[in-house]
Short mmCIF file of C-alpha atoms in Angstrom, two decimals:
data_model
loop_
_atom_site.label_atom_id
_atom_site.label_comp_id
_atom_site.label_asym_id
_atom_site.label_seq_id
_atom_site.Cartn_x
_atom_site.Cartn_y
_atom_site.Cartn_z
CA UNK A 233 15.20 -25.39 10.69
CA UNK A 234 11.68 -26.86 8.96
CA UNK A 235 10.14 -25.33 12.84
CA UNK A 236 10.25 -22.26 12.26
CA UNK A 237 9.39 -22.39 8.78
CA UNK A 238 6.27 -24.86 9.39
CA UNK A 239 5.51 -21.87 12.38
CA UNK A 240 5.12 -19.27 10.07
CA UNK A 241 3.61 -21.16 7.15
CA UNK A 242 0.76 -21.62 9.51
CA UNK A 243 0.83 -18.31 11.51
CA UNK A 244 -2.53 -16.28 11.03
CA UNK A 245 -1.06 -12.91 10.28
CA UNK A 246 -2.52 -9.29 10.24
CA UNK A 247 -2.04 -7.84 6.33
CA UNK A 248 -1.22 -3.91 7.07
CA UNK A 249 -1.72 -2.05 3.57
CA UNK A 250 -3.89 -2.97 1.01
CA UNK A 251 -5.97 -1.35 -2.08
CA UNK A 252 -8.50 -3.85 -2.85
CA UNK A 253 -11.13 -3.11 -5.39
CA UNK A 254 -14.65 -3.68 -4.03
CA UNK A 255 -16.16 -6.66 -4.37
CA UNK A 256 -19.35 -5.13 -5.99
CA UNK A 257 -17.42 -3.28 -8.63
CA UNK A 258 -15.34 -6.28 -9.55
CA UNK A 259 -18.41 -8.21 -9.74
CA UNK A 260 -20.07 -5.31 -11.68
CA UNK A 261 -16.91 -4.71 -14.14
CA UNK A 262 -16.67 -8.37 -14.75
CA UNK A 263 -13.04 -8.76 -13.56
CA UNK A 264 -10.85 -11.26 -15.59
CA UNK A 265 -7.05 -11.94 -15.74
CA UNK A 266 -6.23 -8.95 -17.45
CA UNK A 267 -7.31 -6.96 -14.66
CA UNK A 268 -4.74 -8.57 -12.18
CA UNK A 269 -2.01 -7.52 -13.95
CA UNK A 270 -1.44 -4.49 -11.57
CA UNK A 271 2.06 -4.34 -10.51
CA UNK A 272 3.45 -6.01 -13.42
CA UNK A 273 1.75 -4.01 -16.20
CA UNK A 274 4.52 -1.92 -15.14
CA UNK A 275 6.99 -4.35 -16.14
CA UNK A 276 5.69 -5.09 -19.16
CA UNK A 277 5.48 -1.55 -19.99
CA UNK A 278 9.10 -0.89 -19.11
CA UNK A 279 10.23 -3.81 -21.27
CA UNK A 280 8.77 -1.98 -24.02
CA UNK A 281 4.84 -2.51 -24.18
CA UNK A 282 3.29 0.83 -25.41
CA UNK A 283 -0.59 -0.04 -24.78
CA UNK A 284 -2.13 -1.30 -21.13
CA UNK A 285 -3.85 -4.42 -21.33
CA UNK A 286 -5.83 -4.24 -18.64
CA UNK A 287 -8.00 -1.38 -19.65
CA UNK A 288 -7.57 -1.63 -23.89
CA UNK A 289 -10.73 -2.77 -26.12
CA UNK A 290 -8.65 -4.97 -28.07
CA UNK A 291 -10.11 -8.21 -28.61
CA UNK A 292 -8.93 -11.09 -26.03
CA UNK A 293 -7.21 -12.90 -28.70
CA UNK A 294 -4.93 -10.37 -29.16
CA UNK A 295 -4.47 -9.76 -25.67
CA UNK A 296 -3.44 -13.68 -24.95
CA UNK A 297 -1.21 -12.90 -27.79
CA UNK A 298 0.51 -9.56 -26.57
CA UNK A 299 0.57 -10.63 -22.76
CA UNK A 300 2.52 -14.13 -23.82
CA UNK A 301 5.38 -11.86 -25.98
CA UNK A 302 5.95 -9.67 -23.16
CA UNK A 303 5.43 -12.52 -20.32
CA UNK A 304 8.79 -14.08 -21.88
CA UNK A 305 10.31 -10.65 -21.67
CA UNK A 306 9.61 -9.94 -17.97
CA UNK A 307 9.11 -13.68 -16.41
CA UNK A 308 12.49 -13.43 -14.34
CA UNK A 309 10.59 -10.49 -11.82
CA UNK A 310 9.18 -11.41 -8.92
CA UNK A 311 6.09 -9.36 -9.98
CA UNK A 312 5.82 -11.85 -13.03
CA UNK A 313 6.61 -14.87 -11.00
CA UNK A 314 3.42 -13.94 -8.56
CA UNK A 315 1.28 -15.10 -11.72
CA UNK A 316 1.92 -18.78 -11.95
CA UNK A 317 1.62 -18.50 -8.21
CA UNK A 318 -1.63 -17.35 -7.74
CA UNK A 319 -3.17 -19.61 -11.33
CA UNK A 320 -1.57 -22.82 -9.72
CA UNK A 321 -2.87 -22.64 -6.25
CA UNK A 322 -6.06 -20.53 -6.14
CA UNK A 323 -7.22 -21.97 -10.28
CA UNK A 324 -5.01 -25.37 -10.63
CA UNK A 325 -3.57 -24.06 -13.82
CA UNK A 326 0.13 -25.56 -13.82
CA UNK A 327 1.48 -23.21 -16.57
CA UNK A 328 0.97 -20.35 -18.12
CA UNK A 329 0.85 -20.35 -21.82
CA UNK A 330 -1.75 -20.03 -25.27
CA UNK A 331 -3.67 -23.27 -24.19
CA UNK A 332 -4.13 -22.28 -20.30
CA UNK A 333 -4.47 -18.23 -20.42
CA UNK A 334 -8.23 -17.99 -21.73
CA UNK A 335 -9.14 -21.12 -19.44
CA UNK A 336 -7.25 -19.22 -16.62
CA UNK A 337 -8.98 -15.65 -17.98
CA UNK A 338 -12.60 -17.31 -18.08
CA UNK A 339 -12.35 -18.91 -14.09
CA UNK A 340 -10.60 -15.47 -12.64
CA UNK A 341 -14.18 -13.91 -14.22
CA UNK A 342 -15.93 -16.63 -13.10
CA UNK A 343 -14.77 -15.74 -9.59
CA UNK A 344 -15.28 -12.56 -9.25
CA UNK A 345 -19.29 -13.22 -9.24
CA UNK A 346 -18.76 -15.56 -5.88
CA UNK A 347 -19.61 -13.26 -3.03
CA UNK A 348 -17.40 -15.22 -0.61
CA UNK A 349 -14.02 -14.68 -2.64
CA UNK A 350 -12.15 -12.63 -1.01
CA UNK A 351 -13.20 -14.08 2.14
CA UNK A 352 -11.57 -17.54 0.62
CA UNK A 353 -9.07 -15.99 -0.75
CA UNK A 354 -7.45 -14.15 1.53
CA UNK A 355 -8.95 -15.95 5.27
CA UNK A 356 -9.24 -19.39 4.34
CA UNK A 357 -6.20 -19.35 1.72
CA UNK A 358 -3.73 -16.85 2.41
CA UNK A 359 -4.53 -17.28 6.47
CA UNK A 360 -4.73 -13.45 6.76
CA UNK A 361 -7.02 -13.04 9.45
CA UNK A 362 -7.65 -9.12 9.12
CA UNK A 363 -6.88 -7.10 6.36
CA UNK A 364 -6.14 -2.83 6.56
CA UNK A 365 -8.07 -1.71 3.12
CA UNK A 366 -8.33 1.66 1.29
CA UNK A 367 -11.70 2.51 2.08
CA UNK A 368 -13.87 4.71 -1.09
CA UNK A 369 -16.04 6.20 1.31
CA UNK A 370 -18.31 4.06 1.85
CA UNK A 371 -17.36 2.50 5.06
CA UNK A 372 -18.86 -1.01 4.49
CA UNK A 373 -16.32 -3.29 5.04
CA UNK A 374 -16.85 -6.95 6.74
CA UNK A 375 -15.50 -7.65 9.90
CA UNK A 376 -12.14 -9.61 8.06
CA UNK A 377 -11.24 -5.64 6.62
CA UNK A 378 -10.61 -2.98 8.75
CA UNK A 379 -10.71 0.92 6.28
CA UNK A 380 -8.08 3.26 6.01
CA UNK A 381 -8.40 6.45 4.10
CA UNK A 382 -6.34 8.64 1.56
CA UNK A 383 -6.30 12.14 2.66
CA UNK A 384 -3.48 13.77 0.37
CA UNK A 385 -6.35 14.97 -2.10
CA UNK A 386 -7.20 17.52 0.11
CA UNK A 387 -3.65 19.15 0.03
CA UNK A 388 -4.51 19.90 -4.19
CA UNK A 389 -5.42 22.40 -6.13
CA UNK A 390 -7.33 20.11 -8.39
CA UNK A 391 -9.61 19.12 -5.63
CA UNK A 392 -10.28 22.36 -4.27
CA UNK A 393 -11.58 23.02 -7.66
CA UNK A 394 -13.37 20.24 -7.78
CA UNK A 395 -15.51 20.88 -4.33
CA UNK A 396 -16.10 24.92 -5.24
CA UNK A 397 -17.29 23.31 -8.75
CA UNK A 398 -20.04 21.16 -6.95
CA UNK A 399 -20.55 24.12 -4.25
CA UNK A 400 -21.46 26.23 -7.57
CA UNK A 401 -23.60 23.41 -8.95
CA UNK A 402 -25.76 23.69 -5.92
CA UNK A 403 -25.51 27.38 -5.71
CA UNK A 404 -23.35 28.30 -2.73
CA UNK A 405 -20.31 30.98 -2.89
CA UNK A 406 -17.04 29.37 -3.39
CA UNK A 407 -14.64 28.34 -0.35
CA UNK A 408 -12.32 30.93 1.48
CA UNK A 409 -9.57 29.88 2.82
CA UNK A 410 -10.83 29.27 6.48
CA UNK A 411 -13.72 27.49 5.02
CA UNK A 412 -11.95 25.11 3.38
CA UNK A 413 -9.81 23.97 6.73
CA UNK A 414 -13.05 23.52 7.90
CA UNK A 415 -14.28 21.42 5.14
CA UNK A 416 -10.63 19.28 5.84
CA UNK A 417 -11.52 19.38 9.64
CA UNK A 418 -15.00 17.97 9.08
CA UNK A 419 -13.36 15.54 6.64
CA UNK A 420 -10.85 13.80 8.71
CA UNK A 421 -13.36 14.20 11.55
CA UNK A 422 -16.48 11.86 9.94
CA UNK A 423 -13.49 9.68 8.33
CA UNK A 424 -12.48 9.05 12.30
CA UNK A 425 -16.17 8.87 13.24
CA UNK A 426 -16.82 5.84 10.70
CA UNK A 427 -14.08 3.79 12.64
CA UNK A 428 -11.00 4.58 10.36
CA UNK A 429 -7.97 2.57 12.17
CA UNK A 430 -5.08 4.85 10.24
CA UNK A 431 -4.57 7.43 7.66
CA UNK A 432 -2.91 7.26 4.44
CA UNK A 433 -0.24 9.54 2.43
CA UNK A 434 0.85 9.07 -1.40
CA UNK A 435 2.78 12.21 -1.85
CA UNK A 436 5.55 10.96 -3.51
CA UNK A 437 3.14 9.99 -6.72
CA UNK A 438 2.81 13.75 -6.82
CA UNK A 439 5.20 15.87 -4.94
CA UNK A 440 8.41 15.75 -2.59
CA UNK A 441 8.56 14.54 1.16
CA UNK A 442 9.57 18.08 2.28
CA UNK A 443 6.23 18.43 4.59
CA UNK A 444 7.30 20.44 7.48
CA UNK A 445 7.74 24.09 6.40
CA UNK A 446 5.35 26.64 5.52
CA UNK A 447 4.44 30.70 5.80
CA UNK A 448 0.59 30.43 6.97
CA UNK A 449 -0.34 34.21 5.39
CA UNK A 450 1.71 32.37 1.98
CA UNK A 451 -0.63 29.76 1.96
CA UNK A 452 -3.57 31.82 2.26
CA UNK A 453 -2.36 33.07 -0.87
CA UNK A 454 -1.76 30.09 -2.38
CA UNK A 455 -5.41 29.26 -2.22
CA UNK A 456 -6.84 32.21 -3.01
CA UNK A 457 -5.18 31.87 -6.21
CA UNK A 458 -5.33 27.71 -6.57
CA UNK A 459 -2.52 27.34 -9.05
CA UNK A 460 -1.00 23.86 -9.59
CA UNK A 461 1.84 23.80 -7.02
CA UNK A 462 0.76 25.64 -3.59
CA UNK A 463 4.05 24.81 -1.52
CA UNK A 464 2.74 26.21 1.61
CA UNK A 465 -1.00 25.59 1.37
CA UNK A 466 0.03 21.98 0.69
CA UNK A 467 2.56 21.69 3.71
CA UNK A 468 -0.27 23.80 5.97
CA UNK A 469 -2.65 21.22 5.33
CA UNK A 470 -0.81 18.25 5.73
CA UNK A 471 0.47 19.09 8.85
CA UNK A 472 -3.18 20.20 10.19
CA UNK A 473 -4.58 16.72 9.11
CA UNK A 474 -1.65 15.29 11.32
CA UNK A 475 -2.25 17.12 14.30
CA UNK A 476 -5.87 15.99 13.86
CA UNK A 477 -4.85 12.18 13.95
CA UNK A 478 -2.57 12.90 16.59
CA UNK A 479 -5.19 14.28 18.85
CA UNK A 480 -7.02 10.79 17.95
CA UNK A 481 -4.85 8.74 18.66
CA UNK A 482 -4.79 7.71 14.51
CA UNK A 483 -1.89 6.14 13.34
CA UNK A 484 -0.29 7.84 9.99
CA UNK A 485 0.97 5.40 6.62
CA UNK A 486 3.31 7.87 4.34
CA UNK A 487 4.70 5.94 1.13
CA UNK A 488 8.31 6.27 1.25
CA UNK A 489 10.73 5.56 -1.34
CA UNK A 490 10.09 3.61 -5.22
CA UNK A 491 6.87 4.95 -7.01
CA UNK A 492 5.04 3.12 -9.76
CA UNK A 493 5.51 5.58 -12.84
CA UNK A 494 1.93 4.48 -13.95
CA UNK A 495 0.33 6.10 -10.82
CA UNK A 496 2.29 9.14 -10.81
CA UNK A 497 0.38 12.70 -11.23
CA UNK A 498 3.09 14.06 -13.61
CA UNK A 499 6.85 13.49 -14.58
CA UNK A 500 8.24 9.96 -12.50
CA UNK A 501 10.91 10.82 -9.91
CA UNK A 502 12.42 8.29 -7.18
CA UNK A 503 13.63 11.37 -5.64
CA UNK A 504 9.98 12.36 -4.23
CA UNK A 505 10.04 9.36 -2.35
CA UNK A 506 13.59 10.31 0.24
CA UNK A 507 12.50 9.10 3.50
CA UNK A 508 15.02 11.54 5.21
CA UNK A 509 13.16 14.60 4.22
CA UNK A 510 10.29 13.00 6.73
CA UNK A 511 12.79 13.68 9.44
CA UNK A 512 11.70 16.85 10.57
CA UNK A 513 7.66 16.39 10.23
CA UNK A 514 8.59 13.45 12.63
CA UNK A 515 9.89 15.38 15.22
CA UNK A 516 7.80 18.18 15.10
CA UNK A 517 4.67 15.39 15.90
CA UNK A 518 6.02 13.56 18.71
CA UNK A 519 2.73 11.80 19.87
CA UNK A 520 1.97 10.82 15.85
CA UNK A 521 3.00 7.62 15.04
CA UNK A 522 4.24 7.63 11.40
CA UNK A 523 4.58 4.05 9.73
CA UNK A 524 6.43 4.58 6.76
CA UNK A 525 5.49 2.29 4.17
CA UNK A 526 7.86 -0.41 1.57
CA UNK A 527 11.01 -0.03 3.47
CA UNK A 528 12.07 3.31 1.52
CA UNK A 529 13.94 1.70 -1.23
CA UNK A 530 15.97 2.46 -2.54
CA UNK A 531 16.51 4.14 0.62
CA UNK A 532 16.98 1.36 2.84
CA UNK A 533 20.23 2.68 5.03
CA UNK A 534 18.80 6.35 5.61
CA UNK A 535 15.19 4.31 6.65
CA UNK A 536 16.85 2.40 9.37
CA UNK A 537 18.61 4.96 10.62
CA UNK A 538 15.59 6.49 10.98
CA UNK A 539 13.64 3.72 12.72
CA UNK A 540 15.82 2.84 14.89
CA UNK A 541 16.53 6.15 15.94
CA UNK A 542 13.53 8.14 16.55
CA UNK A 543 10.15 6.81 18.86
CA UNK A 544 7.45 7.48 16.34
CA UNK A 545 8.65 6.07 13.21
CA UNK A 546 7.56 2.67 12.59
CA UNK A 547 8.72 -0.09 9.88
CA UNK A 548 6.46 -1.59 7.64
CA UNK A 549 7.61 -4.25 5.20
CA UNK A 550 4.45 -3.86 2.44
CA UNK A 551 5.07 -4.29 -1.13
CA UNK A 552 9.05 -4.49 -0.65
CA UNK A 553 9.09 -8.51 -0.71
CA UNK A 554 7.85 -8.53 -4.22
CA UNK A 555 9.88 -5.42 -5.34
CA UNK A 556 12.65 -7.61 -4.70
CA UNK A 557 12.87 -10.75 -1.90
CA UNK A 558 16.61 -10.63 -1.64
CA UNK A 559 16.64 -6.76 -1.02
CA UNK A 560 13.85 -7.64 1.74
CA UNK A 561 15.82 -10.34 2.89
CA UNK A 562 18.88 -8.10 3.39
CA UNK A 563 16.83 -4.91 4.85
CA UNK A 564 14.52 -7.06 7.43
CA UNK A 565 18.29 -9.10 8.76
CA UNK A 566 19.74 -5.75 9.34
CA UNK A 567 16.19 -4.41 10.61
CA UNK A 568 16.30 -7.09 13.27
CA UNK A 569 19.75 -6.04 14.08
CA UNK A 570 19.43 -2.31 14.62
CA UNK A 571 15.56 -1.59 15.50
CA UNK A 572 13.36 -2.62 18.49
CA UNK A 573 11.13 -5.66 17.11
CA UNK A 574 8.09 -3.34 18.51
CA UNK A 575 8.44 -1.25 15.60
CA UNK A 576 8.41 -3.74 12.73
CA UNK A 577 4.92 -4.44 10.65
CA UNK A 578 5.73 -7.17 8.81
CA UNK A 579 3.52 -8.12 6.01
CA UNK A 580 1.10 -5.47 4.00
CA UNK A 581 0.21 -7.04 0.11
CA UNK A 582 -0.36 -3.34 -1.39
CA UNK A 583 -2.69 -5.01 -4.22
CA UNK A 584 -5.92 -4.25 -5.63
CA UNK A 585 -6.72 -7.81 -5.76
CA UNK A 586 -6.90 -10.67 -3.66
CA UNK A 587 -5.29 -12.97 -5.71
CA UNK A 588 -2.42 -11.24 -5.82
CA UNK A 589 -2.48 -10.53 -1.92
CA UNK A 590 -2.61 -14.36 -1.51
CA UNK A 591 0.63 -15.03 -3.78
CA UNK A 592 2.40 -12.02 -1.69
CA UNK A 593 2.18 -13.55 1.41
CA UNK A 594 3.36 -16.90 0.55
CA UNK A 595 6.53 -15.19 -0.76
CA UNK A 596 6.75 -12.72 2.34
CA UNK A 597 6.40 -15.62 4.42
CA UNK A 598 9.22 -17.92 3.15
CA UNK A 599 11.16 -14.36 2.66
CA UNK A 600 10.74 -14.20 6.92
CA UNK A 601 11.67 -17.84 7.15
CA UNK A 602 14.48 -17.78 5.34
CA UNK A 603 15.65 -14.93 7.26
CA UNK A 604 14.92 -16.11 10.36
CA UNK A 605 16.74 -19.74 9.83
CA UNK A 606 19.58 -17.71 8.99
CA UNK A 607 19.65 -16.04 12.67
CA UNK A 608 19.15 -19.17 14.08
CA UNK A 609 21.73 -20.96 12.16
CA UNK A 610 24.29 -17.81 13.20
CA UNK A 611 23.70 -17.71 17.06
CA UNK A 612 21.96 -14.63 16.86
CA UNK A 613 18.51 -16.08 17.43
CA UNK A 614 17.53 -19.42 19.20
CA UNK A 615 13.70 -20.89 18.06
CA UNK A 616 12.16 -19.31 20.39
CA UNK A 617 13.27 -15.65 19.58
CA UNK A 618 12.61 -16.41 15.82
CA UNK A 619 9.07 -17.43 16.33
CA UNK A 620 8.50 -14.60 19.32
CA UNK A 621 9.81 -12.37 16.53
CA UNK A 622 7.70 -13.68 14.13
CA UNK A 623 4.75 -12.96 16.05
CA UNK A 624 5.31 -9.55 16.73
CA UNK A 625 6.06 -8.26 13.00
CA UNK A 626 3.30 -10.55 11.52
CA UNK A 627 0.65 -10.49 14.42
CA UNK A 628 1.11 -8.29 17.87
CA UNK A 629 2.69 -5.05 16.44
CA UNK A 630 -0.08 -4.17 14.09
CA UNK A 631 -2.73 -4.95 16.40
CA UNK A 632 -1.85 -3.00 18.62
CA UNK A 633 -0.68 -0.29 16.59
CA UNK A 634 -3.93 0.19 14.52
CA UNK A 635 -5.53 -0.49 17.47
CA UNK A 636 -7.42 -3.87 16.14
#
């Protein structure tokens, strides 16, 4: 059984999803431990923690003080357990209490000067040998990080207001209707020009997954009169920016399933997130491929139906191993029961920092292994389906999906 484990311990994997903060601006904002905290702020906050750490002018002191009292509250989740993780192998700090949190704080700020970090970090370190980033417009990525782009903004009212703001700034009328699908056209279009290898949807931190239908002349009137919910306007758009990446051959991320309430644009609901409602947007864009991201929890039976069922839905195990590693473990041996192993991404860190990526993909990796011995030790697998399998999820399947 240690085979297959030592296999994919050392397998150089492709990491699908990420939202890494620049380099420069980490460098520039002067990045300590308080702004790793990321996923488990939420945590913390749930357990009862009514201020955010990460981006409060209290004085560090206090912070140590506030973090430790809710770090005993919240050290059983596997977001919590990611932080001794990351201090022990990437700082040597063996624990994580008042003597080794400001040493811990001062080297994580120390670090974020180094140019080469994330290059360390997440090539040398984590053995990720190509990374799928949020990309802020810029394009500049090195050759390790491969851009992706957000393009639900342009389905909102607020941004439309935004854009005719500037337009009046400079002194031009304000959009019409057809002018703005041509602003969304030329969008998506220099997005695809700049080398863009997918596209990426967080509806359900704002609305529902009910995409497909919409009255064109209703969404007209929608935007003529921008309120805050434009039903059809939104659903027009979104399904024009699809056909667009369609005709491009541009594979299409959609989060599906559990939000995190502190990115949510409004009230929190795990209802926005219901992979089924997807169902008919994914017929209705055959030659699309959709890769629908975290697994859908807590929709995991209604997402594999899905999968395995219909050609352009992909699965894509980011974020779900450190949501929970037993409900991964579960999901990924039923996955490799019911769905063709072409359709499986399996590793995406979903973090806006690399040392959290790093600590992500040791537990996704011994999440896979553990899984895997399992198969083997049933019959269903023999080694050399395991580490075929392997390949695929980790390696093969997002290459050639995102085309890298």
């Amino acid at each position: 059984m240690e085979e297959i484990r030592d296999y994919i311990k050392n397998l150089s994997i492709i990491d699908s999803h990420e939202h890494l903060l620049y380099p420069n601006i980490r460098k520039r904002e002067k990045t300590g431990f308080f702004g790793l905290l990321h996923y488990f702020e939420s945590d913390m906050v749930s357990s009862g923690l009514d201020v955010l750490l990460s981006d409060n002018a209290m004085s560090k002191s206090e912070k140590y003080d506030i973090f430790l009292r809710y770090f005993e509250n919240t050290s059983n989740t596997t977001y919590a357990k990611l932080i001794p993780l990351f201090a022990k192998e990437l700082y040597g700090i063996d624990k994580i209490d008042r003597t080794t949190l400001p040493e811990l704080d001062r080297m994580v700020e120390e670090c974020s000067q180094h140019d080469g970090w994330y290059k360390e970090v997440l090539v040398e370190r984590a053995n990720i040998e190509q990374a799928i980033v949020v990309d802020d417009g810029s394009f500049d990525f090195p050759d390790f990080l491969k851009p992706m782009v957000y393009l639900d903004f342009l389905m909102r009212a607020d941004h439309i207001k935004l854009v005719n703001q500037k337009r009046a700034e400079q002194g031009k009328k304000e959009y019409g209707f057809s002018d703005y699908v041509e602003y969304v056209d030329d969008y998506c279009q220099k997005c695809i020009d700049h080398g863009i290898v997918a596209a990426k949807f967080g509806i359900p931190y704002w609305r529902d997954l009910n995409l497909h239908d919409y009255i064109f002349e209703e969404a007209k009137g929608e935007f003529d009169i921008c309120s805050d919910r434009m039903f059809n306007f939104e659903n027009y758009i979104f399904n024009r920016i699809i056909n667009i990446m369609e005709r491009h051959d541009i594979p299409v991320q959609i989060h599906t399933g559990h939000v995190e309430p502190s990115a949510c644009v409004g009230p929190y609901s795990v209802t926005n997130g219901r992979v089924s409602d997807l169902i008919p947007v994914l017929f209705a864009h055959k030659d699309a491929a959709f890769v629908l991201l975290h697994g859908g929890f807590p929709y995991q039976e209604e997402y594999l139906s899905m999968v395995k069922n219909i050609p352009n839905a992909i699965a894509d195990f980011s974020w779900i191993y450190i949501i929970s590693p037993s409900k991964a473990a579960r999901m990924l041996s039923d996955a490799i029961e019911m769905i063709p192993r072409n359709k499986i991404i399996g590793f995406g860190g979903d973090f806006m920092h690399v040392e959290n990526t790093f600590a992500h993909a040791i537990v996704a990796r011994e999440t896979v292994s553990r899984v895997l011995e399992e198969k083997i030790k049933d019959g269903y697998f023999d080694i050399g389906e395991a580490k075929r399998f392997a390949d695929m999820i980790f390696r093969e399947n997002p290459k050639r999906i995102y085309n890298i």
